Coordinates of C-alpha atoms in Angstrom, one line a residue:
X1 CA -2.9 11.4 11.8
X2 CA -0.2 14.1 12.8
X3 CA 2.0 13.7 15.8
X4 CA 0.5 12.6 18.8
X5 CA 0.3 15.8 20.9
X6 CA 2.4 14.9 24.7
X7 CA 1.7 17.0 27.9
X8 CA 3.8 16.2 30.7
X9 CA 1.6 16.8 33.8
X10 CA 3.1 17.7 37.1
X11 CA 1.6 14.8 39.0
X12 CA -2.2 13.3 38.7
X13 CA -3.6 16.6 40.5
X14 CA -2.3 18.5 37.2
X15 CA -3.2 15.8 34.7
X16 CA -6.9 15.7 36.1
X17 CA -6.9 19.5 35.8
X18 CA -5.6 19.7 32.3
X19 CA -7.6 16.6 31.5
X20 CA -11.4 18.7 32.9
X21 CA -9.7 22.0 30.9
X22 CA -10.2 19.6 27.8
X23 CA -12.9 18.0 28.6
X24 CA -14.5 21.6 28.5
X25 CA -13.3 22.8 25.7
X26 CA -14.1 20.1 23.5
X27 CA -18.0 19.6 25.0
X28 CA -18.0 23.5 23.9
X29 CA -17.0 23.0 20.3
X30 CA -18.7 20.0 19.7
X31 CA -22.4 21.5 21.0
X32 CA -21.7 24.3 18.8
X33 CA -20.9 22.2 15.8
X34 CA -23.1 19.2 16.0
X35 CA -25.3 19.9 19.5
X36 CA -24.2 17.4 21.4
X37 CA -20.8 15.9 22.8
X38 CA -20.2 11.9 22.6
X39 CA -17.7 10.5 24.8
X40 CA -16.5 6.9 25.4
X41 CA -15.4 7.2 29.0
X42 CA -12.4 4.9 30.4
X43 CA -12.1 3.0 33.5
X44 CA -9.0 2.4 35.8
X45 CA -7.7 4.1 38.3
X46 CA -6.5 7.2 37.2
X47 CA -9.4 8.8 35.5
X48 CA -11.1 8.9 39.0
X49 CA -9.2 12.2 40.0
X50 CA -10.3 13.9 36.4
X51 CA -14.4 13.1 36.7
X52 CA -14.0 13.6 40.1
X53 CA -12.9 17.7 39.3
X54 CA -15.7 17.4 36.3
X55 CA -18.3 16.5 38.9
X56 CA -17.2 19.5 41.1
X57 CA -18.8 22.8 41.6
X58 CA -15.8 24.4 40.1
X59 CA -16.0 22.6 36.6
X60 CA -19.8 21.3 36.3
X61 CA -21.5 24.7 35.6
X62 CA -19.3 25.2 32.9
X63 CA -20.9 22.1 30.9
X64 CA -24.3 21.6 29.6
X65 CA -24.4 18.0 30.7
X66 CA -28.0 18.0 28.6
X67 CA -26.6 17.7 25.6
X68 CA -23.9 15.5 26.4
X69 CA -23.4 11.6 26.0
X70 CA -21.5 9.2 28.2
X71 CA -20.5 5.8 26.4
X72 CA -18.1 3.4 28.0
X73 CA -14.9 2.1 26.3
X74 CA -14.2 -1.1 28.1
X75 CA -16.2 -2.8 31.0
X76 CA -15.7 -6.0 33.4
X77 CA -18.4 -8.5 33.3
X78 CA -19.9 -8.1 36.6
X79 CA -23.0 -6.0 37.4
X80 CA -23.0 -1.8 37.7
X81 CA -23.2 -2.2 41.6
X82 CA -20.0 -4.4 41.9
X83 CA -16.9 -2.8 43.3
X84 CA -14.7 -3.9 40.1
X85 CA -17.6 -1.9 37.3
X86 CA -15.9 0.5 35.6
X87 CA -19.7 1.8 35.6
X88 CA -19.8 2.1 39.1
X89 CA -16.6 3.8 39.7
X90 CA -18.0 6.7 37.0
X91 CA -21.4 6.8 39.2
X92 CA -19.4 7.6 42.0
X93 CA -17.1 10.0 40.7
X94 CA -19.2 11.9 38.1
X95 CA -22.7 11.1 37.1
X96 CA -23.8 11.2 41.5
X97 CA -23.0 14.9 41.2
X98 CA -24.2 16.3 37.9
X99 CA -28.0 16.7 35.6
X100 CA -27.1 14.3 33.4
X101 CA -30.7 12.9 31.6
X102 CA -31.2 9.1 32.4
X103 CA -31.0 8.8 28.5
X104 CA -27.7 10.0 27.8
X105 CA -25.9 7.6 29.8
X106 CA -25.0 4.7 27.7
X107 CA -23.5 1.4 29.9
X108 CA -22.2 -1.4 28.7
X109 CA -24.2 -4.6 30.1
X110 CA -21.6 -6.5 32.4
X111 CA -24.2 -8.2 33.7
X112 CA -25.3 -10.1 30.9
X113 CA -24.0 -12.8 29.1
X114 CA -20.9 -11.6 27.1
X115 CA -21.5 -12.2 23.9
X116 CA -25.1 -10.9 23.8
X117 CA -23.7 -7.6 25.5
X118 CA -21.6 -7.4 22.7
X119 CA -23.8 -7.3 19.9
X120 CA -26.7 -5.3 22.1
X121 CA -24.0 -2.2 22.5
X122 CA -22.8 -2.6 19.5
X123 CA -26.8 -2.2 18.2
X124 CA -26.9 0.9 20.6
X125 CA -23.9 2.5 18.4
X126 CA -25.5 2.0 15.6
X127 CA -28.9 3.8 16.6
X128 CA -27.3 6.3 18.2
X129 CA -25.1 7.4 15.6
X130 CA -27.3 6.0 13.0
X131 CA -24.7 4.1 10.9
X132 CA -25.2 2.5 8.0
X133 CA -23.6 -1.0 7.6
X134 CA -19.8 -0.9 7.2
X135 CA -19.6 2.6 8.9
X136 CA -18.1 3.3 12.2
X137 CA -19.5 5.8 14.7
X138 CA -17.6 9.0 15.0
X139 CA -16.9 10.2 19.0
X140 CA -16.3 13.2 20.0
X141 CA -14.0 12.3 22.4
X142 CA -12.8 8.5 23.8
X143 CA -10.4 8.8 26.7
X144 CA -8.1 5.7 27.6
X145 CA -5.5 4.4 30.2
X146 CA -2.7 2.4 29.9
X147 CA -1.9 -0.9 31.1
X148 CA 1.8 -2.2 32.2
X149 CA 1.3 -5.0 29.1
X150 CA 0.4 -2.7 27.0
X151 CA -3.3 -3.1 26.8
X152 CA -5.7 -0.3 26.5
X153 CA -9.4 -0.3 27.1
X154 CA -9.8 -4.3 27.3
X155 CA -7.7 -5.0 24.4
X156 CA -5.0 -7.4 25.5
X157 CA -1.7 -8.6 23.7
X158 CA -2.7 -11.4 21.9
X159 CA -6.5 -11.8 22.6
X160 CA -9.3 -12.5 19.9
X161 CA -10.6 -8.6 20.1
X162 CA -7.2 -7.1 19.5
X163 CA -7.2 -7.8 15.8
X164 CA -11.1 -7.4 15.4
X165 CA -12.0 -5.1 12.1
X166 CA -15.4 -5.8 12.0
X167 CA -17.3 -6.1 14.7
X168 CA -17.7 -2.0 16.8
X169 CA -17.8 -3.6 20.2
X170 CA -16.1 -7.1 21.2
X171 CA -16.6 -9.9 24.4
X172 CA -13.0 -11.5 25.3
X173 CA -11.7 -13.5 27.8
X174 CA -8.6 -12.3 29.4
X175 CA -6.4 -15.1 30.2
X176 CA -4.5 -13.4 32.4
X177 CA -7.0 -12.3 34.6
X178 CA -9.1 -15.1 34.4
X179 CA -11.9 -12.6 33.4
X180 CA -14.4 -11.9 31.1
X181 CA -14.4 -8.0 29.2
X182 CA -16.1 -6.3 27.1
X183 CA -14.2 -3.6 24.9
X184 CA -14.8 -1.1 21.6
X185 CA -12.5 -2.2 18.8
X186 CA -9.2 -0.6 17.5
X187 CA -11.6 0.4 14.3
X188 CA -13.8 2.5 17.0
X189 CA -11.1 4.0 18.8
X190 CA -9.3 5.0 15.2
X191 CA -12.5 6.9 14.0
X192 CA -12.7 9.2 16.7
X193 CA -12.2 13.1 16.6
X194 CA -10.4 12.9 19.8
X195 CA -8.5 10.1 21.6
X196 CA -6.8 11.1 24.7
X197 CA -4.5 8.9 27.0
X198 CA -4.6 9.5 30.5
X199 CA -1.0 8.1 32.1
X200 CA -0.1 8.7 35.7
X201 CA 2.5 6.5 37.9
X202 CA 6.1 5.7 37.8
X203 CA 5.1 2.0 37.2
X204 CA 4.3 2.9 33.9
X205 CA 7.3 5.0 32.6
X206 CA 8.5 1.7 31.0
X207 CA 5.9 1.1 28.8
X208 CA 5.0 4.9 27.8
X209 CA 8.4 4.7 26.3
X210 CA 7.8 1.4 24.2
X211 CA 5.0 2.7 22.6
X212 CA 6.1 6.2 22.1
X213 CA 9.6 6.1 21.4
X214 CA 10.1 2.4 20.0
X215 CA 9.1 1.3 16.9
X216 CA 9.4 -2.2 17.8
X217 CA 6.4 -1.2 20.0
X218 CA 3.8 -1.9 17.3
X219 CA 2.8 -5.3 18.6
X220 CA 1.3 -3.6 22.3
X221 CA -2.5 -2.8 21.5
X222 CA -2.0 0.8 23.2
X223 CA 0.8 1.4 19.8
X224 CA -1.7 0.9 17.5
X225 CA -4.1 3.8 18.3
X226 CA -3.8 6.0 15.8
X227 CA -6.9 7.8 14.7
X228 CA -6.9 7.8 11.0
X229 CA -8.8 11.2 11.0
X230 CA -8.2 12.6 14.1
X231 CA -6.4 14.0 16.8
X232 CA -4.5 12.1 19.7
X233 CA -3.2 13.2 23.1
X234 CA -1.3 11.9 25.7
X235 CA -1.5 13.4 29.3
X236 CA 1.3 12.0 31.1
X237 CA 2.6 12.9 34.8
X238 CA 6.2 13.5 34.7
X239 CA 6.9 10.3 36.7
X240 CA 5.2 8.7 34.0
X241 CA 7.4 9.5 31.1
X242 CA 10.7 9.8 32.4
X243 CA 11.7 6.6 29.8
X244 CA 11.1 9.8 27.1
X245 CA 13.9 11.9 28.0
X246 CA 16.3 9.2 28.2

């Protein structure tokens, strides 16, 4: 992997926009080269804005949301109703608006026991991208956030799924929150053709710059994304990464 590409946004109205303007450009390029776009969606807060302008008359004629796929990247255990789903937050934001086929939305199961969740999604990426054993699926595109710790998708400092290598989609117990996740694996994120950080908030300058700028940073699980044949991006509102120009 080269550089990560940085784009300081204005504020979260610009990083949504530049975020969609992606978004669009990639679906594009991937329908022409393979037909179809896979993307392993994040949850959190910020991402609302972006699949909110994606589900928009202005930007949802300029996808052919036929051919593209919607996986998840992390999800709470609770079920795709419940207020905390990161399922239900993208039903509200993006798929209430668009043609997207009943088929190409791919959930993770919060609402089933963990560990069999787990291994059923991970069985789903298997299909889907019809691996062979020991081979990872390739996305198109996996977009992520950033937590204050560190932790990206539902990979935690110091929990069981952080240091996973061979299992494609992990169930772990976040101490911290008391709560049960489900989360891809760093091997996942690492194959994709596209990872892309979405950062907005002055709360979260700090630890931009530890795991941009510091190499002691190597221990947060958001440092060790690096996509070992792939691009990565961060989008990051100028509030956000004003630890960058110090």
């Amino acid at each position: 992997m080269d550089k990560p590409e940085i784009l300081i946004c204005r504020d979260a109205t610009d990083l949504a926009r530049k975020a969609a303007e992606q978004f669009v450009s990639l679906a594009g390029r991937a329908m022409a080269r393979v037909g179809r776009f896979a993307v392993a969606l994040s949850g959190g807060s910020t991402p609302r804005a972006f699949y909110e302008l994606l589900g928009s008359a202005e930007c949802r004629e300029r996808v052919d949301w036929s051919r593209v796929h919607l996986f998840w990247g992390d999800e709470r255990s609770v079920p795709p109703d419940h207020a905390e789903s990161n399922f239900r937050m993208v039903q509200e934001a993006l798929l209430a608006k668009i043609l997207l086929p009943l088929q190409n939305i791919h959930r993770m199961a919060g609402e089933k026991d963990p560990a069999k969740a787990a291994d059923a999604y991970e069985h789903e990426l298997c299909e889907f991208f019809a691996l062979a054993p020991g081979q990872l699926p390739r996305f198109d595109l996996i977009l992520l956030g950033l937590g204050d710790d560190g932790h990206t998708a539902s990979l935690f400092p110091g929990t069981v799924a952080l240091p996973e290598q061979e299992r494609l989609v992990a169930s772990v117990y976040v101490e911290k929150l008391k709560a049960q996740r489900l989360t891809l694996t760093l091997p996942v994120i690492n194959a994709a053709a596209q990872v892309m950080f979405l950062v907005a908030g002055s709360g979260k300058a700090d630890v931009v710059g530890r795991v941009l700028r510091r190499s002691a940073a190597d221990d947060l699980p958001a440092a060790r994304v690096r996509p070992a044949n792939g691009s990565l991006t961060w989008m990051i509102t100028q509030d956000a990464a004003t630890s960058l120009s110090k």
